[in-house]
Short mmCIF file of C-alpha atoms in Angstrom, two decimals:
data_model
loop_
_atom_site.label_atom_id
_atom_site.label_comp_id
_atom_site.label_asym_id
_atom_site.label_seq_id
_atom_site.Cartn_x
_atom_site.Cartn_y
_atom_site.Cartn_z
CA MET A 1 -71.82 -178.03 171.97
CA PRO A 2 -74.82 -179.94 170.52
CA THR A 3 -74.73 -183.71 170.99
CA SER A 4 -75.09 -184.06 167.22
CA ASP A 5 -71.39 -183.13 167.01
CA LEU A 6 -70.36 -186.15 169.10
CA LEU A 7 -69.18 -189.31 167.36
CA HIS A 8 -71.11 -191.67 169.68
CA PRO A 9 -73.77 -189.46 171.31
CA ASP A 10 -75.83 -192.35 172.69
CA PHE A 11 -72.87 -193.48 174.80
CA GLU A 12 -71.01 -190.21 175.34
CA THR A 13 -73.97 -188.56 177.07
CA LEU A 14 -74.94 -191.40 179.44
CA ALA A 15 -75.42 -190.55 183.10
CA ASP A 16 -73.08 -192.17 185.64
CA GLY A 17 -75.72 -194.68 186.72
CA GLU A 18 -76.37 -195.73 183.14
CA VAL A 19 -72.65 -196.24 182.51
CA ARG A 20 -72.34 -198.34 185.65
CA ALA A 21 -75.31 -200.52 184.69
CA LEU A 22 -73.68 -201.16 181.30
CA GLN A 23 -70.38 -202.01 182.97
CA ASP A 24 -72.03 -204.44 185.38
CA ARG A 25 -73.68 -206.30 182.49
CA LEU A 26 -70.44 -206.54 180.54
CA TRP A 27 -68.45 -207.57 183.59
CA ALA A 28 -70.78 -210.44 184.48
CA THR A 29 -70.02 -212.04 181.11
CA GLN A 30 -66.35 -211.09 181.16
CA TRP A 31 -65.76 -212.57 184.61
CA ASP A 32 -67.14 -215.94 183.58
CA TYR A 33 -64.96 -215.85 180.46
CA VAL A 34 -61.72 -214.86 182.22
CA SER A 35 -62.08 -217.13 185.23
CA GLU A 36 -62.69 -220.10 182.93
CA ARG A 37 -60.15 -219.42 180.16
CA SER A 38 -57.21 -217.47 181.64
CA ALA A 39 -54.63 -219.77 183.24
CA MET A 40 -52.90 -216.82 184.88
CA TYR A 41 -56.02 -215.65 186.67
CA ARG A 42 -57.04 -219.16 187.66
CA ARG A 43 -53.65 -219.28 189.38
CA MET A 44 -53.74 -215.78 190.88
CA LEU A 45 -57.33 -215.56 192.11
CA PRO A 46 -58.17 -216.69 195.64
CA ALA A 47 -59.31 -220.30 195.85
CA GLY A 48 -63.06 -220.77 195.92
CA ILE A 49 -63.90 -217.17 195.06
CA GLY A 50 -67.26 -216.74 193.37
CA ARG A 51 -68.27 -214.19 190.81
CA PRO A 52 -68.42 -210.67 192.28
CA VAL A 53 -72.06 -209.54 192.34
CA THR A 54 -70.99 -206.15 191.04
CA LEU A 55 -67.73 -204.50 190.16
CA ASP A 56 -67.45 -203.47 193.81
CA GLY A 57 -66.30 -207.04 194.41
CA LEU A 58 -63.09 -206.33 192.49
CA GLN A 59 -61.66 -204.93 195.70
CA ASP A 60 -61.33 -208.52 196.96
CA LEU A 61 -59.20 -209.55 193.97
CA PRO A 62 -55.42 -209.15 193.66
CA LEU A 63 -53.77 -206.48 191.55
CA THR A 64 -51.97 -207.38 188.31
CA ASP A 65 -48.80 -205.66 187.10
CA LYS A 66 -46.40 -205.85 184.19
CA GLU A 67 -44.15 -208.33 185.99
CA ASP A 68 -47.09 -210.75 186.18
CA LEU A 69 -47.45 -210.44 182.40
CA ARG A 70 -43.74 -211.01 181.83
CA ALA A 71 -43.84 -214.11 184.01
CA GLY A 72 -46.93 -215.33 182.17
CA GLN A 73 -45.23 -214.81 178.83
CA GLU A 74 -42.18 -216.78 179.93
CA ALA A 75 -44.46 -219.59 181.11
CA ALA A 76 -46.29 -219.81 177.77
CA TYR A 77 -44.38 -218.00 175.04
CA PRO A 78 -45.18 -216.07 172.89
CA PHE A 79 -48.61 -214.89 174.05
CA GLY A 80 -48.53 -215.70 177.76
CA ASP A 81 -50.72 -217.83 179.97
CA TYR A 82 -53.17 -214.94 180.27
CA VAL A 83 -54.41 -215.45 176.70
CA ALA A 84 -58.07 -216.42 176.96
CA CYS A 85 -58.98 -217.04 173.31
CA ALA A 86 -58.03 -219.72 170.82
CA GLU A 87 -54.81 -218.91 168.95
CA GLU A 88 -56.63 -218.94 165.61
CA SER A 89 -58.69 -215.97 166.87
CA ILE A 90 -55.57 -213.78 167.07
CA VAL A 91 -55.38 -211.44 164.07
CA ARG A 92 -52.77 -208.89 165.16
CA LEU A 93 -49.59 -208.94 167.23
CA HIS A 94 -47.86 -205.89 168.67
CA ARG A 95 -44.90 -205.62 170.99
CA THR A 96 -44.07 -203.15 173.72
CA SER A 97 -40.86 -201.17 173.47
CA GLY A 98 -39.24 -203.02 176.37
CA THR A 99 -37.71 -199.76 177.66
CA THR A 100 -38.62 -200.67 181.25
CA GLY A 101 -37.87 -204.41 180.98
CA ARG A 102 -38.49 -207.37 178.70
CA ALA A 103 -40.80 -206.62 175.78
CA LEU A 104 -44.35 -207.97 175.90
CA ASN A 105 -46.15 -209.55 172.96
CA LEU A 106 -49.64 -208.08 172.69
CA ALA A 107 -52.31 -210.14 170.93
CA ASN A 108 -55.68 -208.91 169.67
CA SER A 109 -58.66 -210.61 168.08
CA ARG A 110 -60.78 -209.04 165.36
CA GLN A 111 -63.30 -207.97 168.01
CA ASP A 112 -60.51 -206.48 170.14
CA CYS A 113 -59.16 -204.52 167.17
CA ASP A 114 -62.61 -203.20 166.30
CA ARG A 115 -63.34 -202.08 169.87
CA ILE A 116 -59.93 -200.43 170.25
CA ALA A 117 -60.40 -198.52 166.99
CA THR A 118 -63.93 -197.46 167.93
CA ILE A 119 -62.88 -196.01 171.28
CA GLY A 120 -59.77 -194.43 169.78
CA GLY A 121 -61.87 -192.83 167.06
CA ARG A 122 -64.12 -191.43 169.78
CA ALA A 123 -61.06 -189.91 171.44
CA MET A 124 -59.67 -188.40 168.22
CA HIS A 125 -63.06 -186.94 167.32
CA ALA A 126 -63.27 -185.38 170.78
CA SER A 127 -59.90 -183.73 170.12
CA GLY A 128 -61.22 -182.12 166.96
CA LEU A 129 -60.33 -184.51 164.13
CA ARG A 130 -63.00 -184.56 161.44
CA PRO A 131 -63.73 -186.40 158.15
CA THR A 132 -62.62 -183.28 156.28
CA ASP A 133 -59.09 -183.59 157.69
CA ARG A 134 -56.01 -185.12 156.11
CA VAL A 135 -53.85 -186.32 158.98
CA VAL A 136 -50.24 -187.49 158.67
CA HIS A 137 -49.48 -190.17 161.23
CA CYS A 138 -45.87 -189.99 162.44
CA LEU A 139 -45.54 -192.73 165.04
CA ASN A 140 -43.46 -195.88 164.67
CA TYR A 141 -45.20 -198.63 162.68
CA CYS A 142 -42.59 -201.26 163.62
CA MET A 143 -44.68 -203.50 165.92
CA TRP A 144 -45.53 -200.65 168.30
CA THR A 145 -49.25 -200.04 168.93
CA GLY A 146 -48.69 -196.35 168.23
CA GLY A 147 -48.29 -197.21 164.56
CA VAL A 148 -50.96 -199.47 163.07
CA THR A 149 -53.43 -199.43 165.97
CA ASP A 150 -53.41 -195.66 166.36
CA HIS A 151 -53.62 -195.36 162.57
CA MET A 152 -56.90 -197.29 162.78
CA THR A 153 -58.23 -194.92 165.45
CA LEU A 154 -57.60 -191.97 163.12
CA GLU A 155 -59.52 -193.76 160.37
CA ALA A 156 -62.33 -194.52 162.84
CA ALA A 157 -62.71 -190.77 163.38
CA GLY A 158 -63.39 -190.50 159.64
CA ALA A 159 -60.22 -188.65 158.62
CA THR A 160 -58.03 -189.36 155.59
CA VAL A 161 -54.85 -190.89 157.05
CA VAL A 162 -51.37 -190.64 155.54
CA PRO A 163 -49.30 -193.48 157.14
CA PHE A 164 -45.91 -191.78 157.26
CA GLY A 165 -44.21 -193.30 160.31
CA VAL A 166 -40.85 -192.00 161.55
CA GLY A 167 -37.67 -190.97 159.75
CA ASN A 168 -37.10 -189.09 156.47
CA THR A 169 -38.16 -185.78 157.98
CA LYS A 170 -37.44 -183.82 154.80
CA GLN A 171 -39.92 -185.98 152.91
CA LEU A 172 -42.46 -185.45 155.69
CA LEU A 173 -42.29 -181.67 155.33
CA GLN A 174 -42.66 -182.00 151.57
CA THR A 175 -45.63 -184.36 152.03
CA ILE A 176 -47.35 -181.88 154.34
CA ARG A 177 -47.01 -179.18 151.69
CA ASP A 178 -47.84 -181.32 148.65
CA LEU A 179 -50.92 -183.04 150.09
CA LYS A 180 -52.17 -179.99 152.00
CA ILE A 181 -52.15 -181.94 155.25
CA THR A 182 -54.34 -180.33 157.93
CA ALA A 183 -53.40 -182.39 161.02
CA ILE A 184 -50.38 -184.23 162.40
CA SER A 185 -50.29 -187.16 164.84
CA CYS A 186 -46.96 -187.56 166.67
CA THR A 187 -45.17 -187.25 170.00
CA PRO A 188 -45.08 -183.72 171.50
CA SER A 189 -41.29 -183.58 171.21
CA TYR A 190 -41.31 -184.30 167.45
CA PRO A 191 -42.29 -180.78 166.26
CA ALA A 192 -39.01 -179.49 167.74
CA LEU A 193 -37.15 -181.76 165.30
CA LEU A 194 -39.21 -180.40 162.42
CA GLU A 195 -38.59 -176.82 163.55
CA LYS A 196 -34.83 -177.41 163.57
CA LEU A 197 -34.88 -178.84 160.06
CA LEU A 198 -36.93 -175.92 158.77
CA ARG A 199 -34.43 -173.49 160.31
CA ASP A 200 -31.40 -175.36 158.98
CA GLU A 201 -32.87 -175.68 155.48
CA GLY A 202 -34.13 -172.10 155.32
CA GLY A 203 -37.66 -173.38 154.87
CA PRO A 204 -40.96 -171.70 155.69
CA ALA A 205 -42.00 -170.89 159.23
CA PRO A 206 -43.81 -173.84 160.85
CA ARG A 207 -47.09 -171.94 161.02
CA ASP A 208 -46.94 -171.40 157.25
CA LEU A 209 -47.27 -175.15 156.56
CA GLY A 210 -51.04 -174.90 156.97
CA LEU A 211 -51.60 -177.42 159.77
CA ARG A 212 -54.66 -176.66 161.88
CA LEU A 213 -54.44 -179.46 164.46
CA GLY A 214 -51.72 -181.29 166.37
CA LEU A 215 -52.71 -184.63 167.93
CA PHE A 216 -50.12 -185.71 170.48
CA GLY A 217 -49.42 -188.67 172.73
CA GLY A 218 -46.69 -190.91 174.08
CA GLU A 219 -45.05 -188.33 176.36
CA ALA A 220 -45.89 -186.09 179.30
CA GLY A 221 -45.75 -182.30 179.17
CA LEU A 222 -48.91 -181.17 177.40
CA ASP A 223 -50.52 -180.15 180.70
CA ASN A 224 -47.93 -177.38 180.84
CA ALA A 225 -49.61 -174.18 179.69
CA SER A 226 -46.33 -172.53 178.67
CA PHE A 227 -45.24 -175.50 176.56
CA ARG A 228 -48.62 -175.62 174.82
CA ALA A 229 -48.67 -171.86 174.22
CA THR A 230 -45.20 -171.93 172.68
CA MET A 231 -46.17 -174.76 170.33
CA GLU A 232 -49.43 -173.06 169.36
CA GLU A 233 -47.62 -169.79 168.64
CA THR A 234 -44.88 -171.50 166.62
CA TRP A 235 -47.13 -173.79 164.58
CA GLY A 236 -50.42 -171.93 164.49
CA PHE A 237 -52.41 -175.11 165.19
CA GLY A 238 -54.60 -176.33 168.02
CA VAL A 239 -52.59 -178.48 170.43
CA ARG A 240 -54.46 -181.54 171.70
CA ASN A 241 -53.39 -184.20 174.16
CA ALA A 242 -55.22 -186.74 172.03
CA ASN A 243 -53.65 -190.10 172.70
CA TYR A 244 -53.36 -191.19 176.32
CA GLY A 245 -53.30 -194.93 176.83
CA LEU A 246 -51.31 -198.07 177.57
CA SER A 247 -50.50 -200.66 174.94
CA GLU A 248 -51.47 -203.64 177.08
CA VAL A 249 -54.75 -202.04 178.24
CA LEU A 250 -56.15 -199.73 175.55
CA SER A 251 -53.93 -197.75 173.21
CA THR A 252 -56.11 -194.64 173.40
CA LEU A 253 -58.41 -194.38 176.40
CA GLY A 254 -58.17 -190.65 177.10
CA SER A 255 -58.02 -187.43 175.12
CA GLN A 256 -58.56 -183.72 175.50
CA CYS A 257 -61.75 -182.27 174.03
CA GLU A 258 -62.04 -178.84 172.45
CA ALA A 259 -63.44 -177.31 175.66
CA THR A 260 -60.78 -178.28 178.23
CA THR A 261 -57.12 -179.20 178.56
CA ASP A 262 -58.03 -182.16 180.80
CA LEU A 263 -58.39 -185.72 179.50
CA HIS A 264 -61.77 -187.41 179.09
CA PHE A 265 -61.90 -191.09 180.09
CA HIS A 266 -63.43 -192.42 176.86
CA GLY A 267 -63.26 -196.16 177.49
CA SER A 268 -65.88 -196.88 180.16
CA ASP A 269 -67.66 -199.33 177.85
CA TYR A 270 -64.43 -201.38 177.61
CA LEU A 271 -62.69 -200.74 180.94
CA PHE A 272 -63.66 -200.36 184.57
CA ALA A 273 -61.41 -197.78 186.21
CA GLU A 274 -60.34 -197.66 189.83
CA ILE A 275 -58.17 -195.05 191.54
CA LEU A 276 -56.15 -196.40 194.45
CA ASP A 277 -54.20 -194.68 197.21
CA ALA A 278 -50.67 -195.71 198.16
CA GLU A 279 -52.03 -198.47 200.42
CA GLY A 280 -54.19 -199.93 197.66
CA ASN A 281 -57.52 -198.60 198.91
CA ARG A 282 -60.12 -197.62 196.32
CA LEU A 283 -60.88 -193.90 196.20
CA PRO A 284 -64.07 -192.31 194.85
CA ILE A 285 -63.86 -190.92 191.33
CA ARG A 286 -64.72 -187.33 192.12
CA GLU A 287 -63.08 -183.97 191.62
CA GLY A 288 -59.82 -183.69 193.54
CA THR A 289 -59.12 -187.42 193.94
CA VAL A 290 -55.45 -188.31 193.40
CA GLY A 291 -54.13 -191.85 193.08
CA GLU A 292 -52.91 -194.62 190.77
CA LEU A 293 -55.16 -195.56 187.87
CA VAL A 294 -56.01 -199.27 187.81
CA CYS A 295 -57.98 -200.78 184.91
CA THR A 296 -60.03 -203.94 184.38
CA HIS A 297 -61.17 -205.11 180.96
CA ILE A 298 -64.91 -205.67 180.86
CA GLU A 299 -64.97 -206.66 177.18
CA LYS A 300 -61.73 -208.18 175.90
CA GLU A 301 -61.05 -211.47 174.11
CA CYS A 302 -57.33 -212.14 173.71
CA GLN A 303 -55.46 -210.94 176.79
CA PRO A 304 -58.04 -209.70 179.32
CA LEU A 305 -56.63 -208.08 182.45
CA ILE A 306 -58.13 -207.69 185.91
CA ARG A 307 -57.09 -204.80 188.17
CA TYR A 308 -54.06 -203.92 186.08
CA ARG A 309 -51.74 -201.31 187.60
CA THR A 310 -51.03 -198.62 185.04
CA ARG A 311 -48.43 -197.00 187.34
CA ASP A 312 -49.87 -193.64 186.28
CA VAL A 313 -50.77 -191.19 189.05
CA VAL A 314 -53.88 -189.26 188.03
CA THR A 315 -55.89 -186.37 189.43
CA VAL A 316 -59.64 -186.31 188.78
CA THR A 317 -60.49 -182.80 187.58
CA GLY A 318 -64.20 -183.13 186.80
CA THR A 319 -67.27 -185.33 186.64
CA GLY A 320 -70.69 -184.75 185.13
CA ARG A 321 -71.35 -182.96 181.86
CA CYS A 322 -68.45 -181.11 180.26
CA ALA A 323 -68.95 -177.98 178.17
CA CYS A 324 -68.37 -180.21 175.12
CA GLY A 325 -71.51 -182.20 176.00
CA ARG A 326 -69.74 -185.39 177.09
CA THR A 327 -70.43 -186.87 180.52
CA SER A 328 -67.20 -188.88 180.91
CA TRP A 329 -65.03 -188.03 183.91
CA ARG A 330 -61.94 -185.90 183.34
CA PHE A 331 -58.41 -186.25 184.68
CA ARG A 332 -54.77 -185.23 184.43
CA VAL A 333 -51.73 -187.49 184.63
CA SER A 334 -49.25 -186.27 187.26
CA GLY A 335 -46.56 -188.83 186.46
CA ARG A 336 -45.67 -192.49 186.74
CA THR A 337 -44.91 -194.30 189.96
CA ASP A 338 -42.00 -196.05 188.21
CA ASP A 339 -40.55 -192.71 186.96
CA MET A 340 -40.90 -191.08 190.36
CA PHE A 341 -37.72 -190.50 192.36
CA ASN A 342 -37.21 -189.28 195.90
CA VAL A 343 -35.25 -186.16 196.83
CA ARG A 344 -34.86 -185.64 200.59
CA GLY A 345 -38.20 -187.26 201.29
CA ILE A 346 -40.05 -185.50 198.45
CA ASN A 347 -41.51 -187.60 195.61
CA VAL A 348 -40.66 -185.91 192.31
CA PHE A 349 -41.94 -186.68 188.80
CA PRO A 350 -40.15 -185.68 185.56
CA SER A 351 -43.34 -183.88 184.50
CA ALA A 352 -42.89 -181.45 187.42
CA ILE A 353 -39.37 -180.64 186.25
CA ARG A 354 -40.57 -180.17 182.69
CA LYS A 355 -43.21 -177.75 183.93
CA ALA A 356 -40.58 -175.69 185.75
CA VAL A 357 -38.26 -175.65 182.72
CA SER A 358 -41.03 -174.67 180.32
CA SER A 359 -42.15 -171.80 182.54
CA LEU A 360 -38.93 -169.82 181.95
CA PRO A 361 -38.40 -167.85 178.69
CA ALA A 362 -34.61 -168.27 179.00
CA LEU A 363 -35.15 -172.03 178.63
CA SER A 364 -37.78 -171.87 175.92
CA SER A 365 -36.49 -174.91 174.02
CA GLY A 366 -37.90 -176.99 176.89
CA HIS A 367 -35.18 -179.65 176.53
CA PHE A 368 -33.43 -181.04 179.58
CA ARG A 369 -32.13 -184.22 181.18
CA ILE A 370 -32.35 -185.36 184.80
CA ARG A 371 -29.17 -187.13 185.90
CA LEU A 372 -29.69 -189.63 188.73
CA ILE A 373 -26.56 -191.25 190.17
CA GLY A 374 -27.13 -194.52 192.00
CA PRO A 375 -30.43 -195.96 193.25
CA GLY A 376 -31.45 -193.02 195.49
CA PRO A 377 -32.90 -191.44 197.50
CA TYR A 378 -31.10 -188.28 196.40
CA ASP A 379 -29.95 -185.08 198.07
CA ARG A 380 -30.54 -182.98 194.97
CA ILE A 381 -31.49 -183.20 191.29
CA GLN A 382 -28.72 -182.85 188.71
CA LEU A 383 -30.14 -181.10 185.64
CA ARG A 384 -28.67 -180.39 182.22
CA VAL A 385 -30.82 -177.77 180.50
CA GLU A 386 -30.61 -176.17 177.07
CA ALA A 387 -30.51 -172.40 176.84
CA ALA A 388 -33.01 -170.68 174.59
CA GLU A 389 -31.79 -170.02 171.06
CA GLY A 390 -29.75 -166.81 171.04
CA LEU A 391 -29.43 -166.52 174.84
CA PRO A 392 -25.87 -165.23 175.50
CA GLU A 393 -23.66 -167.30 177.77
CA THR A 394 -23.36 -164.33 180.11
CA ALA A 395 -27.06 -164.85 180.93
CA TRP A 396 -26.72 -168.56 181.66
CA PRO A 397 -25.86 -168.28 185.40
CA ALA A 398 -28.96 -166.18 186.04
CA ALA A 399 -31.12 -168.62 184.06
CA ALA A 400 -29.71 -171.56 186.05
CA ALA A 401 -30.42 -169.81 189.34
CA GLU A 402 -33.95 -168.98 188.20
CA LEU A 403 -34.61 -172.62 187.32
CA GLU A 404 -33.20 -173.86 190.63
CA LYS A 405 -35.66 -171.52 192.36
CA ALA A 406 -38.56 -172.69 190.16
CA VAL A 407 -37.81 -176.37 190.87
CA ARG A 408 -37.62 -175.65 194.59
CA GLU A 409 -40.94 -173.77 194.57
CA GLN A 410 -42.87 -176.01 192.15
CA ALA A 411 -41.47 -179.47 192.92
CA GLY A 412 -40.22 -178.94 196.47
CA ALA A 413 -36.77 -180.28 195.61
CA THR A 414 -33.23 -178.92 195.43
CA ALA A 415 -31.62 -178.85 191.99
CA SER A 416 -28.16 -178.18 190.59
CA VAL A 417 -28.49 -176.83 187.06
CA THR A 418 -25.88 -177.02 184.31
CA MET A 419 -26.67 -174.90 181.25
CA ILE A 420 -25.78 -176.26 177.80
CA PRO A 421 -26.07 -174.70 174.32
CA HIS A 422 -29.30 -174.74 172.34
CA ASP A 423 -29.74 -177.88 170.19
CA THR A 424 -27.23 -179.93 172.23
CA LEU A 425 -29.68 -182.65 173.24
CA PRO A 426 -31.04 -184.99 170.56
CA ARG A 427 -34.54 -184.48 169.15
CA THR A 428 -36.43 -187.67 168.44
CA ALA A 429 -39.54 -188.78 166.57
CA GLY A 430 -40.35 -191.22 169.38
CA LYS A 431 -40.62 -190.91 173.13
CA THR A 432 -38.04 -188.75 174.88
CA ASP A 433 -36.41 -190.24 177.97
CA TRP A 434 -35.94 -187.32 180.34
CA ILE A 435 -33.96 -189.32 182.93
CA GLU A 436 -30.34 -190.44 182.65
CA ARG A 437 -29.63 -193.09 185.29
CA VAL A 438 -25.97 -193.62 186.16
CA ALA A 439 -24.58 -196.38 188.37
CA SER A 440 -22.85 -195.03 191.47
#
């Protein structure tokens, strides 16, 4: 692919050494700013520490996690004692969902908003969105960064954006037809809800709606080749994992390009990335490295973070120049350390179960729930799994046995599978929670 097709060719084709030199320059300024203006980091950093000469010195600094941010917010509500700018510089406030604890208030300055949109636009362009596209954005606009902030990234890619949000699915389908929408931005589980409505209403086949591109984020599962292939066949559009990020770090820092199903790390001019092993040691970013992604802002005004634990376990799949022309390193997300559960000494991620489910034609809906009773560790996984549409009940025992075998072979864990009818589990426009935790 010629570099003329890149949105930011001067940055997206930099060699590793050039990227690192840029990061070192940005970090020198950022460190002075954070250490002077962030009360949280003045409290957390070792007494008497000087400025790291390079980013290698980060290894001497403590890690930050979401509990630190919650404590900082309680100490100085509503923005936390990790705010480093004057309050009058704050132009936008988002809030996390709070699904894993107390919600966080996320503040951004004008400069923060501009940088986030620029990098997000880079990611969307890499996934194939172009100025000729009309994209309907179907994420929640109610304070969540997936709404307004991701809307701005779509605009930064040059596309015409229809700010639809969630709900009123019938109107969405009509809007797609009326406005000749070419792309949709949503969670990967949302198309299943649209498919069901089209079936129930006797509407056209999904692929007849004319969409050419699906831009997805907010959930795991798109690394699964079977899941992607089913969606591509049903909808007739290109499936892109276009929106990997964390609200408190950078809403879109990774996306899939048109040449690979791996994610490009697009934010190296805003973040410094580390990959740490289970003991907290920094690992080299090279093909095959597996560990937790940790991010440091090197250009952030409102709520800058140092060595923030994403809790995402990633595998580096490539470095150097990609076939698309970009030189950013590539990765896959294996799962989250806080979603991981232990079955007889084996660490299991929901994404591994989803991969096993999606690999079986008899379970082609791909919908399931993991039932965990008590705090663990567990002897086996309790699974409720939907049968494929039209699969007779007489075939359910064989399908359950096949899935139990697939989970054992692919995830290394023992499962007990209960089959349930197609369309039993709810379809949502937002994130799907694959785990049901039950007190013992």
